[in-house]
Structure formats: structure tokens, C-alpha cells
PDB file of C-alpha atoms in Angstrom:
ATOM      1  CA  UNK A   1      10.587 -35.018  62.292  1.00 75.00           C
ATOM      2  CA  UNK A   2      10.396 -32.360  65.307  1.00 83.00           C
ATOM      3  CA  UNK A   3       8.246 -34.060  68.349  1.00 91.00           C
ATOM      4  CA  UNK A   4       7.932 -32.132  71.979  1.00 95.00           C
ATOM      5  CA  UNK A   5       6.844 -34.234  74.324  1.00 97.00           C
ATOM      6  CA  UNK A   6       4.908 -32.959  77.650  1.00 97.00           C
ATOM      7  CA  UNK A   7       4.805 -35.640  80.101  1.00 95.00           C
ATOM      8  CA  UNK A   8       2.714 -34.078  83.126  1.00 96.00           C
ATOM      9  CA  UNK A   9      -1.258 -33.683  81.614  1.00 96.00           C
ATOM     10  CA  UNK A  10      -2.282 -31.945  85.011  1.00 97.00           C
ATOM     11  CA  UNK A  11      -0.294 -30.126  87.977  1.00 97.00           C
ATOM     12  CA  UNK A  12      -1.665 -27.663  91.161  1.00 97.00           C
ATOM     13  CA  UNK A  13       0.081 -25.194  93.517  1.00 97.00           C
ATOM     14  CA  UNK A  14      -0.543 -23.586  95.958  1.00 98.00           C
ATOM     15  CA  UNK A  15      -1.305 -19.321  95.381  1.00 97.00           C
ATOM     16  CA  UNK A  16       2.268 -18.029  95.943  1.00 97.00           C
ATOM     17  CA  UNK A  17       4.311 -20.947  95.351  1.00 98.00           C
ATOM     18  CA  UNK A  18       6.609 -22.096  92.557  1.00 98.00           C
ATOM     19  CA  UNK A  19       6.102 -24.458  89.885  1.00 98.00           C
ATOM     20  CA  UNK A  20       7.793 -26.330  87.280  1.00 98.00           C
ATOM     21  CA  UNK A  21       6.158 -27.714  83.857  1.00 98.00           C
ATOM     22  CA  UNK A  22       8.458 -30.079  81.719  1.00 98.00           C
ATOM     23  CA  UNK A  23       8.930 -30.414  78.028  1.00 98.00           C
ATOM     24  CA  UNK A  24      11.505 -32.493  75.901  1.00 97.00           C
ATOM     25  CA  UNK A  25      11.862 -32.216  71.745  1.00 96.00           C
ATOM     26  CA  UNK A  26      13.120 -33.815  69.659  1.00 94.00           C
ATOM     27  CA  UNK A  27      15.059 -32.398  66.312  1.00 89.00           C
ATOM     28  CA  UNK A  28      18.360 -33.051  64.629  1.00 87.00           C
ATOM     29  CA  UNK A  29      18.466 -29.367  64.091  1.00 85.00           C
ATOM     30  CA  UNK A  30      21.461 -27.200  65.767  1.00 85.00           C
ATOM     31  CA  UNK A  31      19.733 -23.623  65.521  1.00 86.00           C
ATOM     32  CA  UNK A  32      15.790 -23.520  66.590  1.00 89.00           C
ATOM     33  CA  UNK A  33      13.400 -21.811  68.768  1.00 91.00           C
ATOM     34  CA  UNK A  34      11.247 -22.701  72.013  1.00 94.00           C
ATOM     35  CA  UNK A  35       8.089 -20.832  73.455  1.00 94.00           C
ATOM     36  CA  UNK A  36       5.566 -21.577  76.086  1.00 97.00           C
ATOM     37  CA  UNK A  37       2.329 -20.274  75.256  1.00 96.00           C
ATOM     38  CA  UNK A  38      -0.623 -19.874  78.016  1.00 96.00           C
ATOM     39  CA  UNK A  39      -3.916 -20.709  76.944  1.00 95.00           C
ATOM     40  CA  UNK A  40      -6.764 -19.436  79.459  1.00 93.00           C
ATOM     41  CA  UNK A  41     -10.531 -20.853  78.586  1.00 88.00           C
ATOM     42  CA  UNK A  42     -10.791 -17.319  76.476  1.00 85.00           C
ATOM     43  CA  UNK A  43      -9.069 -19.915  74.077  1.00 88.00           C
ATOM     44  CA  UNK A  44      -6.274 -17.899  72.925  1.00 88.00           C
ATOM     45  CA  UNK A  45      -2.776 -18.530  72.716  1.00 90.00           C
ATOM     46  CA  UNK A  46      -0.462 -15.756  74.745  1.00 92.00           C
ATOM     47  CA  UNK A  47       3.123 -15.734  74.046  1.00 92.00           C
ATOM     48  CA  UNK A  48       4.715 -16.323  77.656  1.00 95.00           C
ATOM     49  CA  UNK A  49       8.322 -16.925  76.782  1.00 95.00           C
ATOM     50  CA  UNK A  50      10.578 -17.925  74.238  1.00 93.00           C
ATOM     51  CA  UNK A  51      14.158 -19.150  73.868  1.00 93.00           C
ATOM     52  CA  UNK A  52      16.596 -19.072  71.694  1.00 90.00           C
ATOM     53  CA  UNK A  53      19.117 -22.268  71.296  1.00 90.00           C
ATOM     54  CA  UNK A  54      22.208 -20.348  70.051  1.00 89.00           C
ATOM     55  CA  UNK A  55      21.837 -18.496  73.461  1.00 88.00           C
ATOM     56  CA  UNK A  56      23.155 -20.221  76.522  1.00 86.00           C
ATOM     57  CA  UNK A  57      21.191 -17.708  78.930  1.00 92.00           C
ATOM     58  CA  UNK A  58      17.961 -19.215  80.045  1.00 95.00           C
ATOM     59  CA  UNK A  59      15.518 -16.685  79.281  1.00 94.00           C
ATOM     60  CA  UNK A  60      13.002 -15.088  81.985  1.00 95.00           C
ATOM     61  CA  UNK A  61      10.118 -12.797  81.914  1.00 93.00           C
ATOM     62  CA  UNK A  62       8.969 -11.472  85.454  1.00 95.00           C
ATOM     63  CA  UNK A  63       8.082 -15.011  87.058  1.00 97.00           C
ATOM     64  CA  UNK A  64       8.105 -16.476  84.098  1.00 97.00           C
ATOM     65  CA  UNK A  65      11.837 -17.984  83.330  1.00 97.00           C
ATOM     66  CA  UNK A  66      13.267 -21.188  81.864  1.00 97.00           C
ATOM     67  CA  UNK A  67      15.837 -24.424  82.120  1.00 97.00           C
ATOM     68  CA  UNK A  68      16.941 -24.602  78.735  1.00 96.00           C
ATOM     69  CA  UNK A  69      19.135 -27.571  78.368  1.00 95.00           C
ATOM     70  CA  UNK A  70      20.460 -28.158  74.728  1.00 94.00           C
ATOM     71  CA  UNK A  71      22.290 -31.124  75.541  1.00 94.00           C
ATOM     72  CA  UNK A  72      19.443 -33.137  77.293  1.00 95.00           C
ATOM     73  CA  UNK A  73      16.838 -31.411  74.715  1.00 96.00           C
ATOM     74  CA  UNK A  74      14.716 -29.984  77.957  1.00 97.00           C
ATOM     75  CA  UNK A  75      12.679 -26.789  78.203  1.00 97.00           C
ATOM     76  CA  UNK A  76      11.160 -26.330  81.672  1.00 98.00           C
ATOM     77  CA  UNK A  77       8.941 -23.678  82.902  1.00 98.00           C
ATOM     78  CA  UNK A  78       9.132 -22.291  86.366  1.00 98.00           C
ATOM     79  CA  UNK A  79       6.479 -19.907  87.499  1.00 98.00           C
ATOM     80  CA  UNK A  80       7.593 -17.924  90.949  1.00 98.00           C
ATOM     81  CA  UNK A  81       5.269 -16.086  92.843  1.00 98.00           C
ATOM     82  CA  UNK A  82       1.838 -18.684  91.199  1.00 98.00           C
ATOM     83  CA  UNK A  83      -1.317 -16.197  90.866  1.00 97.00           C
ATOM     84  CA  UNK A  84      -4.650 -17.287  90.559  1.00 97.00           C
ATOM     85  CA  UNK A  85      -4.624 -15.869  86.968  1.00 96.00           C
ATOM     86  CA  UNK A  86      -1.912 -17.929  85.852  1.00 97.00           C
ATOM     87  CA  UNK A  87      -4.684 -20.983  86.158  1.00 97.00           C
ATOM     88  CA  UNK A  88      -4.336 -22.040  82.363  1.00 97.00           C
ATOM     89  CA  UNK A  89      -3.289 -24.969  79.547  1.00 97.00           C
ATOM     90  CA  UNK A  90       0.315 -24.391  79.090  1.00 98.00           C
ATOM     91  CA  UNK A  91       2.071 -25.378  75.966  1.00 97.00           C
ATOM     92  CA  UNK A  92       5.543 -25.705  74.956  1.00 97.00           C
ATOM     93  CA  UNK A  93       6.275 -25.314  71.246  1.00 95.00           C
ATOM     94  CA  UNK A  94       9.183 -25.987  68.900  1.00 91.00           C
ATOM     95  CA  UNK A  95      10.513 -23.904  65.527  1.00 88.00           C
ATOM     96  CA  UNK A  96      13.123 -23.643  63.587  1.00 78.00           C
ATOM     97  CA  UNK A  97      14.115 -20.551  62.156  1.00 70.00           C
ATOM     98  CA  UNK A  98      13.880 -21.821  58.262  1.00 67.00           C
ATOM     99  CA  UNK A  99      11.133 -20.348  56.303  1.00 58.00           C
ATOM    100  CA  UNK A 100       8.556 -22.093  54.888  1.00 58.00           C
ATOM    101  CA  UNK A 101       7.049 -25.103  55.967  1.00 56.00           C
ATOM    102  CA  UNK A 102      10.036 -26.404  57.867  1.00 57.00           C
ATOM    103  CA  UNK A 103       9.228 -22.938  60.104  1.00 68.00           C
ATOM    104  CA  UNK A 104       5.899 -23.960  61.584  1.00 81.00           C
ATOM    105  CA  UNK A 105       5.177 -24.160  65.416  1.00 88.00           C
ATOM    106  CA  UNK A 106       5.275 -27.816  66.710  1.00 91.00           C
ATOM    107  CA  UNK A 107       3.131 -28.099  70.057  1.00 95.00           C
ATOM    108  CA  UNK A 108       3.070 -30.752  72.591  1.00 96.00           C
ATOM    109  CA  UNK A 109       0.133 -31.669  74.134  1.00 96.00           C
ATOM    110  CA  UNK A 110      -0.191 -29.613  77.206  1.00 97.00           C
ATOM    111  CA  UNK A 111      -0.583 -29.230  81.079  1.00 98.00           C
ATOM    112  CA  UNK A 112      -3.600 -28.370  82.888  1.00 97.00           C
ATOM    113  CA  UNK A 113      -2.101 -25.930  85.383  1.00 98.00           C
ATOM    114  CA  UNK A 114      -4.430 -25.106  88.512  1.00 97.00           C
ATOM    115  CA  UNK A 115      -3.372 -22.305  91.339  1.00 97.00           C
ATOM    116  CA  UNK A 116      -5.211 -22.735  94.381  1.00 97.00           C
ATOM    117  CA  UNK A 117      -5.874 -19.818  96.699  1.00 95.00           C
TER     118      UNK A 117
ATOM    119  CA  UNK B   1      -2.486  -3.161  66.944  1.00 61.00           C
ATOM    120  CA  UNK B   2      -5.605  -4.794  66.598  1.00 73.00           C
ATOM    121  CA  UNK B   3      -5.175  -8.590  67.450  1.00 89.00           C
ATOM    122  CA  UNK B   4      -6.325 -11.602  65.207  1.00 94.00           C
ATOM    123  CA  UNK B   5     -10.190 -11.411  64.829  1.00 96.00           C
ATOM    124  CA  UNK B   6     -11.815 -14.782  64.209  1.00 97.00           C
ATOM    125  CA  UNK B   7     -15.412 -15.569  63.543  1.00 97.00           C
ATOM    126  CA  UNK B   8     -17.674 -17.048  64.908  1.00 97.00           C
ATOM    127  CA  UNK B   9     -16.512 -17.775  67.841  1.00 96.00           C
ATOM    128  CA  UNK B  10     -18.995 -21.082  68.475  1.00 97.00           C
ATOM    129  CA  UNK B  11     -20.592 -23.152  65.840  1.00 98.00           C
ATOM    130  CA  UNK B  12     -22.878 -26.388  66.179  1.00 98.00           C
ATOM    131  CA  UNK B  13     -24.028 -28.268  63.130  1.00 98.00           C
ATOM    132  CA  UNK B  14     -24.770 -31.846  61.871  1.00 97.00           C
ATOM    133  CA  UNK B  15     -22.116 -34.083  60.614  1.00 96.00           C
ATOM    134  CA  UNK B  16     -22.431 -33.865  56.697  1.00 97.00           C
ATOM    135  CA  UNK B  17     -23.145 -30.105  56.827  1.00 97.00           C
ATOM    136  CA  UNK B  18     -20.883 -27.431  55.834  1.00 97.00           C
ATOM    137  CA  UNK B  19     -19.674 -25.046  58.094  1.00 98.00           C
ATOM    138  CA  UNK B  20     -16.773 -21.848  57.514  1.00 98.00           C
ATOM    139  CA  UNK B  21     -14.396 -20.376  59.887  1.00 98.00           C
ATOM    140  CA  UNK B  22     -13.128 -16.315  58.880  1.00 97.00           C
ATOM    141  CA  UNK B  23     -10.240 -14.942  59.936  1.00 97.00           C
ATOM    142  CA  UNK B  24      -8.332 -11.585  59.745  1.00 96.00           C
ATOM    143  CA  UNK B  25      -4.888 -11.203  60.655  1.00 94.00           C
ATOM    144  CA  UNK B  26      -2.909  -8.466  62.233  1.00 91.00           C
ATOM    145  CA  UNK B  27      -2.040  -5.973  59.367  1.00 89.00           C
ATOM    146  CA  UNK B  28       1.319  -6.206  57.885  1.00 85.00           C
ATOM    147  CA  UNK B  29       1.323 -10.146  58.835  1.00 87.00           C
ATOM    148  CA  UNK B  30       2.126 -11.563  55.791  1.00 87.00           C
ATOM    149  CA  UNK B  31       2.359 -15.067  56.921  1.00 88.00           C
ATOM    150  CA  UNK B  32      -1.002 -16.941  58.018  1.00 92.00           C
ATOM    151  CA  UNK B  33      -1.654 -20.192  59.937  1.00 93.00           C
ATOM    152  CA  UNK B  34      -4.920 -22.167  60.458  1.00 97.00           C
ATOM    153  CA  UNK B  35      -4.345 -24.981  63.053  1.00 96.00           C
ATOM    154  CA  UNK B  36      -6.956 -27.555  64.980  1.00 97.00           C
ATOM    155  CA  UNK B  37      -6.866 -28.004  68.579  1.00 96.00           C
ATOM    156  CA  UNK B  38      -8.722 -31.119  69.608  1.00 96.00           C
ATOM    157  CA  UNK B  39      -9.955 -31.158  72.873  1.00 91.00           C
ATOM    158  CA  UNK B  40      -6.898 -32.581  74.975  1.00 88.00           C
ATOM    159  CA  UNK B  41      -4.492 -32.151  72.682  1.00 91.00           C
ATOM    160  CA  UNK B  42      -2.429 -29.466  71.349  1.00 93.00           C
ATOM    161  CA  UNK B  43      -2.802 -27.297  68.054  1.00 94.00           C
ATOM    162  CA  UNK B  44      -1.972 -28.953  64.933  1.00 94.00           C
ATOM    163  CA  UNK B  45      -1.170 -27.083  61.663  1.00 93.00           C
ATOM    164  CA  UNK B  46      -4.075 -27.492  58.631  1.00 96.00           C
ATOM    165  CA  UNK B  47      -2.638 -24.829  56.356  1.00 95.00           C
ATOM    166  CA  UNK B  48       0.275 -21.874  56.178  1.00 92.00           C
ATOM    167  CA  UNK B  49      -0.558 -19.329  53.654  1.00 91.00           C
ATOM    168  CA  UNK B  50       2.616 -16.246  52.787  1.00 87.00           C
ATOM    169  CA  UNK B  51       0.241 -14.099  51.124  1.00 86.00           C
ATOM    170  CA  UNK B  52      -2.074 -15.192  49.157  1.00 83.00           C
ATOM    171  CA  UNK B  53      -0.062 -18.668  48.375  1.00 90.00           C
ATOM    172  CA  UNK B  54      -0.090 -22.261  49.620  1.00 92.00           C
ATOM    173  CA  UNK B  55       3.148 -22.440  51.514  1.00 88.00           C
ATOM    174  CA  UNK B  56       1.924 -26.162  53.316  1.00 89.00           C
ATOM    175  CA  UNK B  57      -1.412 -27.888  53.181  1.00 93.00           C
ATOM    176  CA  UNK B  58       0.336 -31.543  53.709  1.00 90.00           C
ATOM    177  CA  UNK B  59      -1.992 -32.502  56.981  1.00 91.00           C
ATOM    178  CA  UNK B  60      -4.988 -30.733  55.361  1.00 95.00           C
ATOM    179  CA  UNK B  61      -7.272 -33.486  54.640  1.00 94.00           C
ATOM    180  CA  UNK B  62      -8.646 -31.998  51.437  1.00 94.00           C
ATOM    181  CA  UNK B  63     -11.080 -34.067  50.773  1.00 95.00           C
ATOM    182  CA  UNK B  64     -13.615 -32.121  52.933  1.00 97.00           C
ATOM    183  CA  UNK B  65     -11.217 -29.202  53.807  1.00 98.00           C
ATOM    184  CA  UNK B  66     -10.363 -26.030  52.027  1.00 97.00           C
ATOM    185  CA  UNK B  67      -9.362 -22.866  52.286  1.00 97.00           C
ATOM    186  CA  UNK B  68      -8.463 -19.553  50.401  1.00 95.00           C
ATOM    187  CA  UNK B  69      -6.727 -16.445  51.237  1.00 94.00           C
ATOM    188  CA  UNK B  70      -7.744 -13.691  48.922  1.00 82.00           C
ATOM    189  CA  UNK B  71      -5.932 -10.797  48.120  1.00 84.00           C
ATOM    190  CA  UNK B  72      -3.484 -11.983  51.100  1.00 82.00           C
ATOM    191  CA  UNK B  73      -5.034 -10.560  53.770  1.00 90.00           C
ATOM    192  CA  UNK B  74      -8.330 -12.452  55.269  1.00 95.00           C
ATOM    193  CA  UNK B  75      -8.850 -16.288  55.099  1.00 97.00           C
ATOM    194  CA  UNK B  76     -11.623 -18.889  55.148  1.00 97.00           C
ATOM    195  CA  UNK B  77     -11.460 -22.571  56.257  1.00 98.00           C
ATOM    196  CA  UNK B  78     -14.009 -24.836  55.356  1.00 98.00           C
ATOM    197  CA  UNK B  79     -15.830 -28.234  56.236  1.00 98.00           C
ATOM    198  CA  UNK B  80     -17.805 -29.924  53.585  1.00 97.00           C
ATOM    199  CA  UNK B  81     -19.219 -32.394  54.437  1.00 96.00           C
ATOM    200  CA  UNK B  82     -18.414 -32.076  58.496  1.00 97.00           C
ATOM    201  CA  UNK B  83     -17.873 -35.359  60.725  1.00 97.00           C
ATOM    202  CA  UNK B  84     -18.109 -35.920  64.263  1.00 97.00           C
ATOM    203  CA  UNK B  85     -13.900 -35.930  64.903  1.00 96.00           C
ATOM    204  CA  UNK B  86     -14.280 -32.652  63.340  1.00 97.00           C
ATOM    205  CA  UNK B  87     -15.417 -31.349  66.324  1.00 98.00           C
ATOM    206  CA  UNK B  88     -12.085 -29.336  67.640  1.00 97.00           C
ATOM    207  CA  UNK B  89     -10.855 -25.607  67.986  1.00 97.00           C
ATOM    208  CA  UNK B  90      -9.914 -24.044  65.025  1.00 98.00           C
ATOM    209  CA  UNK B  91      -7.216 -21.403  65.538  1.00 97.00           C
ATOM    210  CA  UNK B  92      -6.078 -18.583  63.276  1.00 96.00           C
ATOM    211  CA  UNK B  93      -2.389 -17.102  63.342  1.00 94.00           C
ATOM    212  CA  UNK B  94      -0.472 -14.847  61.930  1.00 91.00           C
ATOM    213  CA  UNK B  95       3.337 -13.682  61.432  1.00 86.00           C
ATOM    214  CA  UNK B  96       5.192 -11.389  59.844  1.00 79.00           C
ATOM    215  CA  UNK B  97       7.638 -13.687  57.184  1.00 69.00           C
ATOM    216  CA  UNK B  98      11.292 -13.017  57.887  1.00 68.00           C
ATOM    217  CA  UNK B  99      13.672 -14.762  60.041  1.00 58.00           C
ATOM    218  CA  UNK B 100      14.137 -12.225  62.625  1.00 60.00           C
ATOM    219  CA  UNK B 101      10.521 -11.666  62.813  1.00 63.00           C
ATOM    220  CA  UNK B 102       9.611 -15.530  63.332  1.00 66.00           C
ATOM    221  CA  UNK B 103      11.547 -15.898  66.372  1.00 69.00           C
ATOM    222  CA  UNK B 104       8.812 -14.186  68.270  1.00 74.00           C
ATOM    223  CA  UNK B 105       6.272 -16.243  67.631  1.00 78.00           C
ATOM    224  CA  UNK B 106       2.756 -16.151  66.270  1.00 86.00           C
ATOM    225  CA  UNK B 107      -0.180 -14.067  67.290  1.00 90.00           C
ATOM    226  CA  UNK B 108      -3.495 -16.465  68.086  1.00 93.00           C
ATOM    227  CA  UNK B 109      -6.772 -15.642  67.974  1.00 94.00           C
ATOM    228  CA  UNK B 110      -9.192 -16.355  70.425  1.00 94.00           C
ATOM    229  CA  UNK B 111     -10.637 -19.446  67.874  1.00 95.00           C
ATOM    230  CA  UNK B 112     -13.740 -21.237  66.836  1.00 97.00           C
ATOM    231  CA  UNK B 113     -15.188 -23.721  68.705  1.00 97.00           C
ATOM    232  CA  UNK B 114     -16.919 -26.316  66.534  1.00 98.00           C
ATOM    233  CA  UNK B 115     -19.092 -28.895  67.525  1.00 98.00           C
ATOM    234  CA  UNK B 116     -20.129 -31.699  65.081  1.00 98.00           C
ATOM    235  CA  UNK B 117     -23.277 -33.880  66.095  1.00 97.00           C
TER     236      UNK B 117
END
């Protein structure tokens, strides 16, 4: 079975600064899919970024990018640039590209990400 | 497009009432998820419906849960009778089915808070 495993429950930065949230999974599988999803107290989920594993270019959205490494089974999230607004849960979550049940998103448990002006 | 609407969006009742969750998916999202966030955690899939079919309902403990997708477009989860580990965030999702399509993700809605006491 698929696990993803985020080992830091809370981190801070500093308005302006970078940060780095960790995630491992596990999986036998050779072709799947990793996202990070931002959850604000609204509740909702919000797509941040996702990954491919077939594609050896880490992906990156604005501030937003990511350390894939396939070997190691590691998904890290650097945010340049923090803003206040980025204060949020962060998730990482696993899929695999089969349909049916084997397709459903597998979340770890979180970090508690606080910006500080 | 209109986003995943979810209703209501806070609900307190006794443990061994009954209690229902509505959702409504983007349109053309043929795929739909119910998952339950409890508090510290992250979300955990209930139920994926493709249409109005069962896909996976294996963690759905269905001796007090249920829920039914008619006419495979809106959805209703319910609690009968409620207990207090209940108590959670119950999120709606949706996707469109194919394999292209999934590797973007779901769309969330904003969720239902429940509190069982």
C-alpha cells in the first residue's frame, strides 16, 4: 500500500524568506503523481503544485517549486519570497495514474505553516 | 466554472443522531470523492463514485455510513446513528475520469465541519 509520510507537524518563517516542507512515499509503483495542496482555515483544498514521476524536471509554479527525488522517494516544497497569505496546512499527496480505486489521492498528515511579518 | 458547493458548511448534533452532508460537483466531473479530515490529520477517502456507481466504499464504515449519488451528478453522505470520533471535516471532490485528466488533481470544496457531542 501507498503511505506519504510528513515528518515536520509545524514550521515558521520569517515574511520574505524561504522555506522547505518535506514529504517521503512510499509505493512499488514506477509511473505516479505528487501534489501539494494548501489548505487555509476557509477549509478548502487548493491545488499548489503537482509532479509528474516520468518527468525528471522538478516542477515550479511562481514561488512555489519542488525537489522531486525518485530514487530517495522525496517530494519537498520550497516556498521563495514567504507571504503572509501563504500561512496555511500544507499537504503532500500521492496518485497513481490507474483508474479506479487504485487512482485515489493518498495524503499525509500535514504541516502547520506560519509566516511571520 | 462554478467550484464544488457543499452544504452546510457547520453542523452540531448529539451522538446517536443523524446528520447529512450535500454536495454538487463541478459540471462535467464525472468522478466524485467524499473524504474525512480529522482534526490533525489529513483527508481520508470514505467513498469514490464514477457516475452514479460505487467505484470504492472499502474504508466506509457502513454500518452507520451511506451515501448515494443520483442521477450522477449531486451526492449525499450520511451518519446514522453519529458518534463522538465522528466529529471531523467532511470534504467533497470531484474529477473528470480519464487518465490525462487525473493528473491534475481534484477540485475540493470548502467542507462540512461536524461536531458530535
Amino acid at each position: 500500500a501507498q503511505t506519504v509520510t510528513q515528518s515536520q507537524p509545524e514550521m515558521s518563517v520569517q515574511e520574505a524568506e524561504t522555506v522547505t516542507l518535506s514529504c517521503t512515499y512510499d509505493t512499488s509503483e514506477s509511473n505516479y503523481y505528487l501534489f501539494w495542496y494548501k489548505q487555509p482555515p476557509s477549509r478548502q483544498m487548493i491545488l499548489v503544485i503537482r509532479q509528474e514521476a516520468y518527468k525528471q524536471q522538478n516542477a515550479t509554479e511562481n514561488r512555489f517549486s519542488v525537489n522531486f527525488q525518485k530514487a530517495a522517494k522525496s517530494f519537498s516544497l520550497k516556498i521563495s519570497d514567504s507571504q503572509l497569505g501563504d500561512t496555511a496546512m500544507y499537504f503532500c499527496a500521492f496518485m497513481t495514474p490507474l483508474g479506479g480505486s487504485q487512482g485515489n489521492l493518498i495524503f499525509g498528515k500535514g504541516t502547520k505553516l506560519s509566516v511571520k511579518p | 466554472e462554478a467550484g464544488v458547493a457543499q452544504s452546510p458548511r457547520y453542523k452540531i448534533i448529539e451522538k446517536r443522531q443523524s446528520v447529512a452532508f450535500w454536495c454538487n460537483p463541478i459540471s462535467g466531473h464525472a468522478t466524485l470523492y467524499w473524504y474525512q479530515q480529522i482534526l490533525g490529520q489529513g483527508p481520508k477517502l470514505l467513498i469514490q463514485f464514477q457516475n452514479n456507481g460505487v467505484v470504492d466504499d472499502s474504508q466506509l464504515p457502513k454500518d452507520r455510513f451511506s451515501a448515494e449519488r443520483l442521477k450522477g451528478v449531486d451526492s449525499t453522505l450520511k451518519i446514522q446513528p453519529a458518534k463522538l470520533e465522528d466529529s471531523a471535516v467532511y470534504l467533497c471532490a470531484s474529477s473528470r475520469p480519464g487518465q490525462t485528466e487525473r493528473k491534475y488533481g481534484y477540485t475540493f470544496g470548502s467542507g462540512t465541519r461536524l461536531t458530535v457531542v
